[in-house]
Tab-separated table of C-alpha atoms in Angstrom:
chain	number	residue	atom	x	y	z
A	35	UNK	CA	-73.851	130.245	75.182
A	36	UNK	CA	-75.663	126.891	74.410
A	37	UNK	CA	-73.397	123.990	73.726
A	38	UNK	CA	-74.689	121.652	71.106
A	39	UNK	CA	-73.956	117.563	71.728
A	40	UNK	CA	-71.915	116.061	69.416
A	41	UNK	CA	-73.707	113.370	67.829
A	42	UNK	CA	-71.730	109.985	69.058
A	43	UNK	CA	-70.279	107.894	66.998
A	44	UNK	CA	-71.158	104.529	66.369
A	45	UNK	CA	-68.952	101.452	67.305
A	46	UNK	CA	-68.005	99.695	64.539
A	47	UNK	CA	-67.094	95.311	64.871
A	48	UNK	CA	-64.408	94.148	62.943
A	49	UNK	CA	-63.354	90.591	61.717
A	50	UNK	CA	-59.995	90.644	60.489
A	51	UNK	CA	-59.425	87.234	59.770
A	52	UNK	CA	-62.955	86.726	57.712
A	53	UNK	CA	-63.020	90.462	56.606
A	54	UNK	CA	-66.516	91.017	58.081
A	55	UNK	CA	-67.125	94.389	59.385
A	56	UNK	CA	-70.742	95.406	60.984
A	57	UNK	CA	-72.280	98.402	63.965
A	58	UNK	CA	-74.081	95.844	65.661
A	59	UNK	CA	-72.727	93.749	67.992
A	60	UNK	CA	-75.110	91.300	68.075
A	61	UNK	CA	-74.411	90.875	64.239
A	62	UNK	CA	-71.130	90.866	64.846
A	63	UNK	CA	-71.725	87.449	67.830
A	64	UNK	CA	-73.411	85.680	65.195
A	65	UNK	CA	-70.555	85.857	62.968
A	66	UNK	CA	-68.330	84.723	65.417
A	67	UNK	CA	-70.714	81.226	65.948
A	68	UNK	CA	-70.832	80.917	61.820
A	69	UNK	CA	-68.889	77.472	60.410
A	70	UNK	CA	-66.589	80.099	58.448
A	71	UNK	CA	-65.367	81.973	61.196
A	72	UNK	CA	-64.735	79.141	63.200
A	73	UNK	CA	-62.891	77.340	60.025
A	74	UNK	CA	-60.831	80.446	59.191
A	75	UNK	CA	-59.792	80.585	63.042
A	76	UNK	CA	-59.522	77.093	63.286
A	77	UNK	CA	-56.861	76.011	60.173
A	78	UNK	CA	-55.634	79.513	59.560
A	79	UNK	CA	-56.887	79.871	56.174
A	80	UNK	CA	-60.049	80.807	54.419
A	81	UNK	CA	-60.815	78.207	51.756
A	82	UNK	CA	-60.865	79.248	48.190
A	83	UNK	CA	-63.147	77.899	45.766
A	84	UNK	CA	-61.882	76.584	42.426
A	85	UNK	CA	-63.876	76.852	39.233
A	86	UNK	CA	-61.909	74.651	36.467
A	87	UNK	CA	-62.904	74.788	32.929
A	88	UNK	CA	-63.286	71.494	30.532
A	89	UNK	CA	-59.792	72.840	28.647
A	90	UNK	CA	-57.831	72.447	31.949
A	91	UNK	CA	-57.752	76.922	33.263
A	92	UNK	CA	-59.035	77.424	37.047
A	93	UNK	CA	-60.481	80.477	38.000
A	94	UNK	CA	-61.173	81.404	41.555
A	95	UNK	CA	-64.803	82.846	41.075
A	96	UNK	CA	-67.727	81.719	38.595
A	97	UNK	CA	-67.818	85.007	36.701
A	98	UNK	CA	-64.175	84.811	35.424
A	99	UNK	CA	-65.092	81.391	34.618
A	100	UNK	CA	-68.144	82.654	32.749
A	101	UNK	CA	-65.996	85.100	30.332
A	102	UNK	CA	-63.336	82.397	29.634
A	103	UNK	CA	-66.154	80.142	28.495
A	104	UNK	CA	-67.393	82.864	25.592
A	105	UNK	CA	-64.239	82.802	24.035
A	106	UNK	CA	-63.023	78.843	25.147
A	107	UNK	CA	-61.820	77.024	22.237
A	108	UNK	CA	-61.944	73.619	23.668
A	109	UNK	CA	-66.014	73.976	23.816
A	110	UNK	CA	-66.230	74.672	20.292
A	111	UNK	CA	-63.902	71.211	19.644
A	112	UNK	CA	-66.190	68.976	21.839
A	113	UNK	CA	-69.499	70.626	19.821
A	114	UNK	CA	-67.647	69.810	16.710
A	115	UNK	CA	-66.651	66.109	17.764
A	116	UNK	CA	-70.924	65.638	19.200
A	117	UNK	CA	-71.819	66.378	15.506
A	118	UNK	CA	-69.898	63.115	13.469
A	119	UNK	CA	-72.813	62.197	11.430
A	120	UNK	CA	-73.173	58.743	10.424
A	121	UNK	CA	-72.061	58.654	6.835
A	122	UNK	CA	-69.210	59.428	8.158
A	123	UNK	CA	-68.819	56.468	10.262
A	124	UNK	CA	-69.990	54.454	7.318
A	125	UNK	CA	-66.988	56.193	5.270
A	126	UNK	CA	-64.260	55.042	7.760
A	127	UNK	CA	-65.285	51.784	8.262
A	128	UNK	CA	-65.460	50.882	4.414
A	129	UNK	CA	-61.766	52.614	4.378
A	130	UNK	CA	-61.304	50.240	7.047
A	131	UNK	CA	-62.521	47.520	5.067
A	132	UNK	CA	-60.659	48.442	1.915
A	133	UNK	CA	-57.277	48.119	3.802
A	134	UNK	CA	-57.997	44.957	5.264
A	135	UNK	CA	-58.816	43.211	1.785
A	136	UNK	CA	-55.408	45.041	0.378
A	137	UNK	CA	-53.931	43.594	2.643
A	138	UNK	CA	-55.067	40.127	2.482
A	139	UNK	CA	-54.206	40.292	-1.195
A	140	UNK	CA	-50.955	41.006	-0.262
A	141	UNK	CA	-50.585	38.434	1.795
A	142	UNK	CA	-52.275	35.826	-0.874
A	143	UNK	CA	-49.424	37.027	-3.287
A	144	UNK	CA	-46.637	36.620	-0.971
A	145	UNK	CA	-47.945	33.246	0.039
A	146	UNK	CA	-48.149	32.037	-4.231
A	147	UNK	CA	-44.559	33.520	-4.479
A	148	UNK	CA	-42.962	31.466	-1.489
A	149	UNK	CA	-45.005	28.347	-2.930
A	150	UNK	CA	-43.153	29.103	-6.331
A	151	UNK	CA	-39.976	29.589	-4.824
A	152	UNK	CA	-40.154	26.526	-2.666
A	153	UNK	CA	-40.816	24.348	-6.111
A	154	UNK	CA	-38.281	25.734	-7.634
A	155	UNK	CA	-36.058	24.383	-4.990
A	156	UNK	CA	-37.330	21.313	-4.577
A	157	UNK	CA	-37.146	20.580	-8.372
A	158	UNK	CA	-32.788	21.766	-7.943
A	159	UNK	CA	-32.692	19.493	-5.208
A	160	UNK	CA	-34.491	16.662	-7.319
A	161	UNK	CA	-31.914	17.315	-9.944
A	162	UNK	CA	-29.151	17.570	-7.823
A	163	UNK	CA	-29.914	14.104	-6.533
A	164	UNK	CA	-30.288	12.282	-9.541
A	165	UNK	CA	-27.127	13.572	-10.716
A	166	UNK	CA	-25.337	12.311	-7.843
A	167	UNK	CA	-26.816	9.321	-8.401
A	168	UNK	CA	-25.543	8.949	-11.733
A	169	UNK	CA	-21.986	10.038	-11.213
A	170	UNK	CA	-22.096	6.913	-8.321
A	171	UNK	CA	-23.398	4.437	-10.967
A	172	UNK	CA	-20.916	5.615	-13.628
A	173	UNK	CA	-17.860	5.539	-11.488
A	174	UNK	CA	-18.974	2.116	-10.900
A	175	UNK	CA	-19.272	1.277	-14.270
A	176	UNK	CA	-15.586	2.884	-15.026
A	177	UNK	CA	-14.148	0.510	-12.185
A	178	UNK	CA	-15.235	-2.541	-13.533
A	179	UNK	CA	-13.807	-1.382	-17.001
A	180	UNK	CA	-10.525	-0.483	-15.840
A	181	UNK	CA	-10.527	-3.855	-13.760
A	182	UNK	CA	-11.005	-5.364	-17.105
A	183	UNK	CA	-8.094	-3.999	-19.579
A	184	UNK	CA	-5.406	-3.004	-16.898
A	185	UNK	CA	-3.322	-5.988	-17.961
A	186	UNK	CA	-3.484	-5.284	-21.566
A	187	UNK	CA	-2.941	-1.881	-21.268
A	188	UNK	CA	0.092	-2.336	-19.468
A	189	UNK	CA	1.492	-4.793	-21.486
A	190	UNK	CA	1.189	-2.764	-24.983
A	191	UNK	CA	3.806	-0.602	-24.866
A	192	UNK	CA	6.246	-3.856	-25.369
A	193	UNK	CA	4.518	-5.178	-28.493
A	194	UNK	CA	3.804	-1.778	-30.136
A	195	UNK	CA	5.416	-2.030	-33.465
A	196	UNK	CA	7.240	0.904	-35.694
A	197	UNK	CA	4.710	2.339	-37.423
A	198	UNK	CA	5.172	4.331	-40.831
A	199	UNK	CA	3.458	7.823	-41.536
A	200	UNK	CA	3.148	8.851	-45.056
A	201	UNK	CA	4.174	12.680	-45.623
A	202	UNK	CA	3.658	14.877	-48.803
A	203	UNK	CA	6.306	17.478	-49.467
A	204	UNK	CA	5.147	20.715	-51.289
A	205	UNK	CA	5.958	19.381	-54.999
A	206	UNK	CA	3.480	16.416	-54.517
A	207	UNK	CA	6.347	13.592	-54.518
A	208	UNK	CA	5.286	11.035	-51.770
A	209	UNK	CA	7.774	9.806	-49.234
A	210	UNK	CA	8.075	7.484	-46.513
A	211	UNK	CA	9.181	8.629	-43.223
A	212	UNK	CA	9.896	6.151	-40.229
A	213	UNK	CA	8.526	7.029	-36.897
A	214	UNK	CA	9.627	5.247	-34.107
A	215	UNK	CA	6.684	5.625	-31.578
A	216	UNK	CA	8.441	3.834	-28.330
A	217	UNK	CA	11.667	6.493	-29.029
A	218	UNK	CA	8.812	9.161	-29.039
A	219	UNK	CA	7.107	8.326	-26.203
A	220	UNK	CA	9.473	7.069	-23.525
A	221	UNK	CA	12.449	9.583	-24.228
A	222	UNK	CA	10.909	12.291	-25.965
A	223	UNK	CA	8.082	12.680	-23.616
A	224	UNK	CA	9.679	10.659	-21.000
A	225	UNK	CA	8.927	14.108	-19.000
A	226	UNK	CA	5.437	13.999	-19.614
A	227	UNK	CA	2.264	14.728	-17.426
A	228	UNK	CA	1.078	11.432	-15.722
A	229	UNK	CA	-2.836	11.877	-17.048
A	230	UNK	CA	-3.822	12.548	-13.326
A	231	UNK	CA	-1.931	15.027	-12.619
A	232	UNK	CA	-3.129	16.739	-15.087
A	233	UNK	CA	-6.835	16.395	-14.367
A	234	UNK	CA	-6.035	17.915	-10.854
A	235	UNK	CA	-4.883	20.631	-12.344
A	236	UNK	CA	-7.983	20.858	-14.523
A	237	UNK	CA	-10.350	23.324	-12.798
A	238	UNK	CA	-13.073	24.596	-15.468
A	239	UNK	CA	-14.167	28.231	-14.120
A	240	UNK	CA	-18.226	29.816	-14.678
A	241	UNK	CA	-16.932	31.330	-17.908
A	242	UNK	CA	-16.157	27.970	-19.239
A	243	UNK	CA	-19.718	26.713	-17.643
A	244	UNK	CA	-21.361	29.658	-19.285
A	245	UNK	CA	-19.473	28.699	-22.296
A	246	UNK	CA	-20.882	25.105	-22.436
A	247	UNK	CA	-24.258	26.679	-22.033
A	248	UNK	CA	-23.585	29.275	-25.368
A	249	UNK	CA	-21.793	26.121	-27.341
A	250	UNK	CA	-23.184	23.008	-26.412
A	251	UNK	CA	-21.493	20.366	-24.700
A	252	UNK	CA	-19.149	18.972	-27.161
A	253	UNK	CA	-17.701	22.371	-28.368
A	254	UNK	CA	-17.754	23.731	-24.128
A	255	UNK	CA	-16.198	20.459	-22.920
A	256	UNK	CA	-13.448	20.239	-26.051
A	257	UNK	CA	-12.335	23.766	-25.155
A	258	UNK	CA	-11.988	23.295	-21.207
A	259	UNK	CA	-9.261	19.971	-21.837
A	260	UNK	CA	-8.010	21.653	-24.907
A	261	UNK	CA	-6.966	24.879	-22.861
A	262	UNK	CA	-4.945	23.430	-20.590
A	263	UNK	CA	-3.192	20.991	-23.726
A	264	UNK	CA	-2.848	24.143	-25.635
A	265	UNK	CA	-0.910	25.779	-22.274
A	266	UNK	CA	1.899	23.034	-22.229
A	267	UNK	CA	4.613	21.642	-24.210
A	268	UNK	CA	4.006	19.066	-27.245
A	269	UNK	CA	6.318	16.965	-25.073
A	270	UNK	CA	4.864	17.636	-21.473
A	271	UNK	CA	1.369	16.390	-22.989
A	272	UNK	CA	-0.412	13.675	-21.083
A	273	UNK	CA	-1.957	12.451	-24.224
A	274	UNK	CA	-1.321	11.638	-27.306
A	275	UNK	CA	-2.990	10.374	-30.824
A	276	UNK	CA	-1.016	8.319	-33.699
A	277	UNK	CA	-3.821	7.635	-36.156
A	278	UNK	CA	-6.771	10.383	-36.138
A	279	UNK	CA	-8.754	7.478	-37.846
A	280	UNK	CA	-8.396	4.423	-36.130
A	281	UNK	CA	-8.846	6.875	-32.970
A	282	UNK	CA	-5.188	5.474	-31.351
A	283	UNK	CA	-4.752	7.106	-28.342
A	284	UNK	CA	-1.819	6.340	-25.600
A	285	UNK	CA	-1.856	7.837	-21.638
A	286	UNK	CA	0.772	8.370	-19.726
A	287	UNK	CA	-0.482	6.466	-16.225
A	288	UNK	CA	2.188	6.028	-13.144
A	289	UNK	CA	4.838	6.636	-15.392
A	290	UNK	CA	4.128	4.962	-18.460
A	291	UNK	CA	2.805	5.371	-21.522
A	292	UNK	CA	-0.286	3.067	-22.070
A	293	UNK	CA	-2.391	2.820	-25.050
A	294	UNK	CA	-6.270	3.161	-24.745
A	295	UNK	CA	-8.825	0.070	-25.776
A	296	UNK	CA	-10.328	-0.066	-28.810
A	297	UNK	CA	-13.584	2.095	-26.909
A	298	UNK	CA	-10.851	4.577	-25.655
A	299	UNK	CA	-12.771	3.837	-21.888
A	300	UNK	CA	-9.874	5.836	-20.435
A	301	UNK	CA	-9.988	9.374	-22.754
A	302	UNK	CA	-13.854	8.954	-22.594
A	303	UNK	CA	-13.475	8.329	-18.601
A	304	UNK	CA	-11.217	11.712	-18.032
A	305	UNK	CA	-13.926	13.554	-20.258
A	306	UNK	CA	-16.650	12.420	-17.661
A	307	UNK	CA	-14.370	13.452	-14.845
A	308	UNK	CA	-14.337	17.133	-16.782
A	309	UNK	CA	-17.865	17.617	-17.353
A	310	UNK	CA	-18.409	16.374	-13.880
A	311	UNK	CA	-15.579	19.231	-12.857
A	312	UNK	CA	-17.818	22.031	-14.809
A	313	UNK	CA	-20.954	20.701	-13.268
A	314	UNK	CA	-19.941	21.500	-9.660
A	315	UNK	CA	-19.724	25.438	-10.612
A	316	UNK	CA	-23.481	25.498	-10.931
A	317	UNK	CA	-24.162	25.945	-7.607
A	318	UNK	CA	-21.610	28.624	-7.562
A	319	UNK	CA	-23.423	30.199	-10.306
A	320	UNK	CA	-26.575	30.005	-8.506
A	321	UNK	CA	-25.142	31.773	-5.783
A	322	UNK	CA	-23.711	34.367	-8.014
A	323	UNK	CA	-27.329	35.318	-9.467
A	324	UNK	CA	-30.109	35.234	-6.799
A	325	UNK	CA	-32.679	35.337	-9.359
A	326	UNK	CA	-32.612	32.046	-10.312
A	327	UNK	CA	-34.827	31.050	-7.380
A	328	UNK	CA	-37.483	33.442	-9.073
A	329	UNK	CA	-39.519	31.391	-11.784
A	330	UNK	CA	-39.643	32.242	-15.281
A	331	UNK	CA	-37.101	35.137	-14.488
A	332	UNK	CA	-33.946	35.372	-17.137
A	333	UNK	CA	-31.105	34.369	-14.834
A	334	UNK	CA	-34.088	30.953	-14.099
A	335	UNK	CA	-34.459	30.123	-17.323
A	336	UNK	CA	-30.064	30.126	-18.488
A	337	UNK	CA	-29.450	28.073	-15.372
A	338	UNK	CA	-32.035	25.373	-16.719
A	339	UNK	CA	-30.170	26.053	-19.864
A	340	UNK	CA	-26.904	25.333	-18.501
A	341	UNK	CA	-27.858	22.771	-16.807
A	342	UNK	CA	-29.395	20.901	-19.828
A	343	UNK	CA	-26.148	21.582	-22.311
A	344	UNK	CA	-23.309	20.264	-19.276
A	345	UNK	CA	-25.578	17.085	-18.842
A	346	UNK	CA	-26.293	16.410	-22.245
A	347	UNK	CA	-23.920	13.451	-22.230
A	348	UNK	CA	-26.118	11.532	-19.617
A	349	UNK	CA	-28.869	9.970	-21.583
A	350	UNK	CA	-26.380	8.917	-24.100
A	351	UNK	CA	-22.765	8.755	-23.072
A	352	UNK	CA	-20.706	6.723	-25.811
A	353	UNK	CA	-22.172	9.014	-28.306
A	354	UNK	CA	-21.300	12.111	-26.912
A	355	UNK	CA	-18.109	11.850	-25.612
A	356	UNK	CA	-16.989	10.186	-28.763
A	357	UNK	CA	-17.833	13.414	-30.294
A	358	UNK	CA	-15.706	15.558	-27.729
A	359	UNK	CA	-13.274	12.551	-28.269
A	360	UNK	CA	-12.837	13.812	-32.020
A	361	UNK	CA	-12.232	17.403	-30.917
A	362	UNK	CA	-9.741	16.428	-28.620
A	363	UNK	CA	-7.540	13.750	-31.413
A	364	UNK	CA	-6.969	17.058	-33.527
A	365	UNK	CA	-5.095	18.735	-31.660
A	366	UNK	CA	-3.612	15.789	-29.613
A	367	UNK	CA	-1.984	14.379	-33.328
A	368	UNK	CA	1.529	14.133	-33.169
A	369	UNK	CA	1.890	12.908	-36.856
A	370	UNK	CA	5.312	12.024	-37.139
A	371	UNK	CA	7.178	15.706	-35.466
């Protein structure tokens, strides 16, 4: 019987920590000397290369890296952003351009507009000076006056004689009717108003300022005094008039009854002191409309108006307030009731 060998089987070298297998051992001693081995043995670990792509994926070998990059997105974007042709860097820059002049002309019209607006207060301030200026110089003026005829005044009262007011009854007979003017005026109205007292009270309101503005000055200023006369009792009246033509006029001052000069300084004086009264509300008016402080605009141009009308009486005073004077001795008359 023969017996055949069996062929013998060849030794195989394995490297489990680098996964190198080989049959020859002298392969298998040069492996062991190789930087890899001796890294992998050394720290444990066998170093993995990372392959990163530009859109931030990592891929631990170049051929998955390869396929990503076929279908990568964020290539296509960078491609896109290398072609920008010039015309259309010349097209944003003039955009540029354009918004920097717009906005320069913005700035040029907000700049005019603050210039205008700064005028325009500048010019109420002027005015508001030389008003105040005025009203200093005029109280001065009504000083020295009242300096003047305070003895006379006083003294009238005293020498005032009875006077006689003619009445016509309805068949056109003429009779005379005594009216005894001291009897009238210190026990009849002994109960009146002193004249100051009654200018405290006075307080014109913006309808009454917008008023003057609409009417004029004599019409506006008559109807502020004339409101609060038409409010009280014929007997409670501060004032009084005893010949509409002669313009007689008698105030009740500390308790008496004094007539007015022949200029009637003192009703003329206590119409100053109202249109002074109704000039103070036009800075409350001002406040009430904001637009004033734009030029030209509506609410601009009726301040100026009312402005003009409640200081019409400033470049000529006598005239004026005689006129509001003659408003005033109509419905002050007490002609003989």
């Amino acid at each position: 019987m023969d017996f055949k060998k069996n062929p013998k089987t060849p030794k195989e070298y394995n490297c489990v920590a680098c996964n190198f297998k080989t049959k020859h051992k002298g392969d298998y001693n040069k492996h062991l000397l190789t930087p890899k081995h001796i890294n992998i043995i050394e720290y444990g670990s066998k170093p993995i290369k990372i392959y990163n792509c530009e859109c931030g994926k990592e891929y631990k070998d170049r051929q998955n890296l390869y396929r990503h990059k076929k279908t990568c997105k964020f290539d296509s974007i960078i491609e896109e952003s290398n072609n920008i042709t010039v015309n259309m860097i010349i097209d944003i820059i003039q955009k540029n351009q354009d918004i920097l002049k717009e906005n320069q002309e913005i700035k040029k019209l907000l700049l005019e507009q603050n210039n205008k607006v700064s005028e325009q207060n500048n010019k109420v301030s002027e005015q508001n000076q030389e008003f105040k200026e005025l009203l200093i110089q005029q109280n001065k003026q009504i000083q020295e006056q009242n300096k003047e005829h305070n003895e006379l005044i006083n003294k009238f009262i005293e020498r005032e004689p009875t006077q006689i007011i003619n009445t016509t009854n309805n068949n056109n007979s003429t009779t005379n009717q005594s009216f005894n003017l001291n009897f009238f005026l210190n026990e009849t109205c002994k109960d009146a108003m002193n004249i100051k007292e009654f200018l405290d009270n006075l307080n014109p309101t913006l309808d009454d300022l917008e008023n003057v503005g609409e009417k004029g000055f004599v019409k506006g200023i008559s109807e502020i005094i004339l409101k609060s006369l038409r409010g009280m009792e014929v007997n409670k009246r501060p004032i009084h008039c005893t010949d509409i033509k002669r313009e007689i006029v008698y105030l009740k001052e500390d308790d008496k009854w004094n007539k007015d000069d022949t200029n009637n300084s003192k009703m003329k004086e206590l119409i100053r002191k109202v249109e002074n009264k109704n000039f103070c509300n036009i800075c409350e008016w001002q406040n009430n409309h904001p637009d004033t402080r734009i030029l030209d605009s509506p609410d601009y141009m009726k301040q100026n108006i009312l402005i003009d009308k409640s200081c019409e009486a400033v470049n000529n005073e006598d005239r004026v307030r005689g006129k509001v004077l003659k408003e005033l001795l109509k419905e002050i008359h007490v002609n003989g009731k």
